Amino acid sequence: MQDVVEKVYEQVVARNRGEAEFHQAVREVLESLDPVIAKHPHYAENALLERIVEPERQIMFRVPWVDDAGEVHVNRGFRIEFNSALGPYKGGLRFHPSVNAGIIKFLGFEQIFKNALTGQGIGGGKGGSDFDPHGKSDAEVMRFCQSFMTELSRHIGPNTDVPAGDIGVGGREIGYLFGQYKRLRNSYDAGVLTGKGLAWGGSLVRTEATGYGTVLFAQSMLATKGDSLEGKTVAVSGAGNVAIYAIEKAQQLGAKPITFSDSSGYVVDEAGVDLELLKQVKEVERGRVADYVSRRPGARLVTEGRPWDVPVDVALPCATQNELDADNAATLLRNGCAVVAEGANMPSTPEAIEAFQAAGILYAPGKASNAGGVATSALEMEQNAGRTRWDFATAEAKLTGIMADIHDSCVEAAETYGRPGDYVLGANAAGFTRVADVMIAHGIV
Ligand code: NDP
C-alpha cells in the first residue's frame, strides 16, 4: 500500500482494537484503492480515506428480555450508521451469537460501497445483536424483537436509517420489529424496514433477490468469456435465505447445484438439490440439513470439512464471513473450479482471494455479487414511498438490470485503473469514487 493509505489503515487498527473482521474489510478496500488514490490525489487531500473509515454514528445498547420460563436475559444491540452521503443509512440486522462491534462495523463498511454500486440513493449501515434465535420459541423471538426495537426506534426512520434482514433475521423477525415500531411511533411508516411481508408493504422478489442476484452476476462474468452456467456443477454453502435462492436461480439457468450446508455440516446430493424438500426443511420446519438427508435417497451429510472439498465448476459461498480459506481455495482450484461468486459478506479470506486472482479465475467479491438484496430493498422503499406495488416480473426485471449495471461498472473501473478482469479493484473503485465525490460535494461534515 502507498504510505498515505498504509497510515490510514494503521490508524484504523489502533483506534478499533481487537476488531479483526473490521480491519480485514478495511485492508481489502484500501489496498485495492492504491491506483485510485494515485490517479486522483484530491481524495487524499480531502482526507476522504480517514473520513470514510470512521462511522458517522455507533449505537450500542442493552436488550433485556424474558424467556418462556420467566428467566431474564440480557443481550447487546448494535446499530452502526456508517455513511449517509448517498441517502439514508441502509443495511441489515444480524442476530447471531458471534455478533460484536467489529463484525457489525465490517458489515457496515462493506455496505457503503455495495450500496453505492447499486446506483440507488442509499447510504451504508448495519446492526444486530448477539441474540441467538435458534431453538427459541416464537414468543421468545417476539419479546426479544420488541425489546430490541424499543431502543432502535429512537434512531431509525424512512429518511434516516432503514434496517432489513441478515443472518438470523427473516420475515418473522421483521414482522415483530415492524409491529413494535408502529406501536411506539403511532405511525404506519412502511418505509422504515425492508423485507416486510407482502400483505403489509413488502416487495415481490425481495426474498429471492440476494441469491438470484449472486447467480446473475456469475452468469455475467461467464458471458465475458463466451460461456454460461448451463450444464455447470455448483457448490453452495449455507441453507438460509441467500443459499436457497442462489440454488433456485442456478437451477433456472441450467446449472446443477449439488451441495448446501449449515453449522452442523454440509450435504452432497450428486443428483442435484431437491429444492422443494430443502425449502420445506429450512423455511417451513426450521430444521437442520440432516432432516433433508433422512428424506432424500442418495444424499449424504458430511460433518467434517466444507462444501469446497466437492469437485465443481462454480462455487457460491452463501453462509458467513471467512468460510472459505486458502486450503479450501487450493482444493477448489485443483478440482477445476473456474468461477467464485460470493453470496455471503466477506466469505473468502484474503489468502483465498489472492489464490483465486493468481489463478486468473472469475472471482466476484460479495459487495458486488450480493448487492441484489439491498438493491431490491431500495426498490421496496420506492414502492412504499409511491404507495404502489409491482408484480414479480417487473421487480425481477429491475433486479436483473441493476445486477447487469453493477457488473459492467466493475468491469469498466477495473479497466480504467489498469487491471482488466479484477472485480475486487473494480467494485471498490467504482463504489468508492461514487461516495467520495458526493462527500466532497457536501463539504466537511
Ligand atoms: P440466514 O440466517 O438465512 O442463513 C445463514 C446460513 O448460513 C444458515 O444456513 C446458517 O446455518 C449458516 N451459517 C451462519 N453462520 C454460520 C457459521 N458461523 N458457521 C456455519 N454456518 C453458518 O442468513 P442469510 O442467508 O440472509 O445470510 C447469509 C450471508 O449472506 C451472510 O453473510 C449475510 O451477511 C449475507 N447477505 C445476506 C443478504 C440478505 O438479503 N439476506 C444480503 C447480502 C448479503 P445455521 O442455521 O446452522 O447457523
PDB file of N, CA and C in Angstrom, residues 306-339:
ATOM      1  N   ARG A 306     -15.677 -28.774   4.466  1.00  0.00           N
ATOM      2  CA  ARG A 306     -16.632 -27.791   3.934  1.00  0.00           C
ATOM      3  C   ARG A 306     -17.049 -28.183   2.519  1.00  0.00           C
ATOM      4  N   PRO A 307     -18.099 -27.579   1.999  1.00  0.00           N
ATOM      5  CA  PRO A 307     -18.562 -27.958   0.655  1.00  0.00           C
ATOM      6  C   PRO A 307     -17.485 -27.782  -0.415  1.00  0.00           C
ATOM      7  N   TRP A 308     -16.458 -26.991  -0.114  1.00  0.00           N
ATOM      8  CA  TRP A 308     -15.401 -26.705  -1.117  1.00  0.00           C
ATOM      9  C   TRP A 308     -14.542 -27.921  -1.386  1.00  0.00           C
ATOM     10  N   ASP A 309     -14.732 -29.006  -0.621  1.00  0.00           N
ATOM     11  CA  ASP A 309     -13.986 -30.253  -0.890  1.00  0.00           C
ATOM     12  C   ASP A 309     -14.588 -31.019  -2.065  1.00  0.00           C
ATOM     13  N   VAL A 310     -15.800 -30.636  -2.479  1.00  0.00           N
ATOM     14  CA  VAL A 310     -16.501 -31.370  -3.539  1.00  0.00           C
ATOM     15  C   VAL A 310     -16.109 -30.783  -4.907  1.00  0.00           C
ATOM     16  N   PRO A 311     -15.668 -31.616  -5.872  1.00  0.00           N
ATOM     17  CA  PRO A 311     -15.292 -31.083  -7.194  1.00  0.00           C
ATOM     18  C   PRO A 311     -16.486 -30.458  -7.923  1.00  0.00           C
ATOM     19  N   VAL A 312     -16.354 -29.175  -8.296  1.00  0.00           N
ATOM     20  CA  VAL A 312     -17.428 -28.451  -9.003  1.00  0.00           C
ATOM     21  C   VAL A 312     -16.812 -27.429  -9.963  1.00  0.00           C
ATOM     22  N   ASP A 313     -17.658 -26.902 -10.854  1.00  0.00           N
ATOM     23  CA  ASP A 313     -17.216 -25.843 -11.781  1.00  0.00           C
ATOM     24  C   ASP A 313     -17.341 -24.457 -11.151  1.00  0.00           C
ATOM     25  N   VAL A 314     -18.340 -24.303 -10.272  1.00  0.00           N
ATOM     26  CA  VAL A 314     -18.685 -22.972  -9.742  1.00  0.00           C
ATOM     27  C   VAL A 314     -18.880 -23.085  -8.220  1.00  0.00           C
ATOM     28  N   ALA A 315     -18.347 -22.092  -7.468  1.00  0.00           N
ATOM     29  CA  ALA A 315     -18.550 -22.082  -6.012  1.00  0.00           C
ATOM     30  C   ALA A 315     -19.294 -20.812  -5.610  1.00  0.00           C
ATOM     31  N   LEU A 316     -20.345 -20.970  -4.794  1.00  0.00           N
ATOM     32  CA  LEU A 316     -21.135 -19.830  -4.322  1.00  0.00           C
ATOM     33  C   LEU A 316     -21.186 -19.865  -2.793  1.00  0.00           C
ATOM     34  N   PRO A 317     -20.238 -19.215  -2.116  1.00  0.00           N
ATOM     35  CA  PRO A 317     -20.287 -19.176  -0.657  1.00  0.00           C
ATOM     36  C   PRO A 317     -21.419 -18.265  -0.187  1.00  0.00           C
ATOM     37  N   CYS A 318     -22.396 -18.828   0.520  1.00  0.00           N
ATOM     38  CA  CYS A 318     -23.608 -18.078   0.892  1.00  0.00           C
ATOM     39  C   CYS A 318     -23.930 -18.221   2.375  1.00  0.00           C
ATOM     40  N   ALA A 319     -22.926 -18.483   3.233  1.00  0.00           N
ATOM     41  CA  ALA A 319     -23.214 -18.666   4.664  1.00  0.00           C
ATOM     42  C   ALA A 319     -22.719 -17.484   5.498  1.00  0.00           C
ATOM     43  N   THR A 320     -21.382 -17.332   5.618  1.00  0.00           N
ATOM     44  CA  THR A 320     -20.891 -16.327   6.568  1.00  0.00           C
ATOM     45  C   THR A 320     -19.455 -15.914   6.240  1.00  0.00           C
ATOM     46  N   GLN A 321     -18.885 -14.981   7.034  1.00  0.00           N
ATOM     47  CA  GLN A 321     -17.548 -14.466   6.740  1.00  0.00           C
ATOM     48  C   GLN A 321     -16.467 -15.517   7.020  1.00  0.00           C
ATOM     49  N   ASN A 322     -15.408 -15.458   6.219  1.00  0.00           N
ATOM     50  CA  ASN A 322     -14.218 -16.310   6.377  1.00  0.00           C
ATOM     51  C   ASN A 322     -14.537 -17.803   6.404  1.00  0.00           C
ATOM     52  N   GLU A 323     -15.475 -18.216   5.579  1.00  0.00           N
ATOM     53  CA  GLU A 323     -15.845 -19.631   5.494  1.00  0.00           C
ATOM     54  C   GLU A 323     -15.105 -20.347   4.364  1.00  0.00           C
ATOM     55  N   LEU A 324     -14.232 -19.625   3.669  1.00  0.00           N
ATOM     56  CA  LEU A 324     -13.500 -20.234   2.554  1.00  0.00           C
ATOM     57  C   LEU A 324     -12.055 -19.731   2.657  1.00  0.00           C
ATOM     58  N   ASP A 325     -11.128 -20.631   3.127  1.00  0.00           N
ATOM     59  CA  ASP A 325      -9.757 -20.181   3.380  1.00  0.00           C
ATOM     60  C   ASP A 325      -8.805 -20.638   2.272  1.00  0.00           C
ATOM     61  N   ALA A 326      -7.511 -20.418   2.508  1.00  0.00           N
ATOM     62  CA  ALA A 326      -6.510 -20.717   1.469  1.00  0.00           C
ATOM     63  C   ALA A 326      -6.536 -22.196   1.085  1.00  0.00           C
ATOM     64  N   ASP A 327      -6.692 -23.088   2.058  1.00  0.00           N
ATOM     65  CA  ASP A 327      -6.723 -24.534   1.746  1.00  0.00           C
ATOM     66  C   ASP A 327      -7.953 -24.863   0.905  1.00  0.00           C
ATOM     67  N   ASN A 328      -9.098 -24.279   1.281  1.00  0.00           N
ATOM     68  CA  ASN A 328     -10.320 -24.511   0.500  1.00  0.00           C
ATOM     69  C   ASN A 328     -10.141 -23.997  -0.930  1.00  0.00           C
ATOM     70  N   ALA A 329      -9.502 -22.827  -1.054  1.00  0.00           N
ATOM     71  CA  ALA A 329      -9.287 -22.244  -2.392  1.00  0.00           C
ATOM     72  C   ALA A 329      -8.395 -23.166  -3.219  1.00  0.00           C
ATOM     73  N   ALA A 330      -7.343 -23.688  -2.598  1.00  0.00           N
ATOM     74  CA  ALA A 330      -6.422 -24.580  -3.317  1.00  0.00           C
ATOM     75  C   ALA A 330      -7.171 -25.829  -3.791  1.00  0.00           C
ATOM     76  N   THR A 331      -8.045 -26.358  -2.928  1.00  0.00           N
ATOM     77  CA  THR A 331      -8.812 -27.559  -3.311  1.00  0.00           C
ATOM     78  C   THR A 331      -9.741 -27.246  -4.482  1.00  0.00           C
ATOM     79  N   LEU A 332     -10.454 -26.127  -4.386  1.00  0.00           N
ATOM     80  CA  LEU A 332     -11.367 -25.751  -5.481  1.00  0.00           C
ATOM     81  C   LEU A 332     -10.606 -25.621  -6.793  1.00  0.00           C
ATOM     82  N   LEU A 333      -9.454 -24.936  -6.744  1.00  0.00           N
ATOM     83  CA  LEU A 333      -8.682 -24.712  -7.976  1.00  0.00           C
ATOM     84  C   LEU A 333      -8.148 -26.034  -8.529  1.00  0.00           C
ATOM     85  N   ARG A 334      -7.662 -26.887  -7.633  1.00  0.00           N
ATOM     86  CA  ARG A 334      -7.144 -28.201  -8.062  1.00  0.00           C
ATOM     87  C   ARG A 334      -8.239 -29.010  -8.756  1.00  0.00           C
ATOM     88  N   ASN A 335      -9.470 -28.847  -8.281  1.00  0.00           N
ATOM     89  CA  ASN A 335     -10.592 -29.610  -8.851  1.00  0.00           C
ATOM     90  C   ASN A 335     -11.203 -28.944 -10.087  1.00  0.00           C
ATOM     91  N   GLY A 336     -10.613 -27.820 -10.515  1.00  0.00           N
ATOM     92  CA  GLY A 336     -11.049 -27.207 -11.777  1.00  0.00           C
ATOM     93  C   GLY A 336     -12.137 -26.154 -11.646  1.00  0.00           C
ATOM     94  N   CYS A 337     -12.418 -25.685 -10.417  1.00  0.00           N
ATOM     95  CA  CYS A 337     -13.424 -24.625 -10.244  1.00  0.00           C
ATOM     96  C   CYS A 337     -12.925 -23.349 -10.944  1.00  0.00           C
ATOM     97  N   ALA A 338     -13.785 -22.727 -11.750  1.00  0.00           N
ATOM     98  CA  ALA A 338     -13.343 -21.580 -12.552  1.00  0.00           C
ATOM     99  C   ALA A 338     -14.133 -20.312 -12.243  1.00  0.00           C
ATOM    100  N   VAL A 339     -15.136 -20.408 -11.346  1.00  0.00           N
ATOM    101  CA  VAL A 339     -15.956 -19.240 -11.008  1.00  0.00           C
ATOM    102  C   VAL A 339     -16.270 -19.260  -9.514  1.00  0.00           C
TER     103      VAL A 339
END
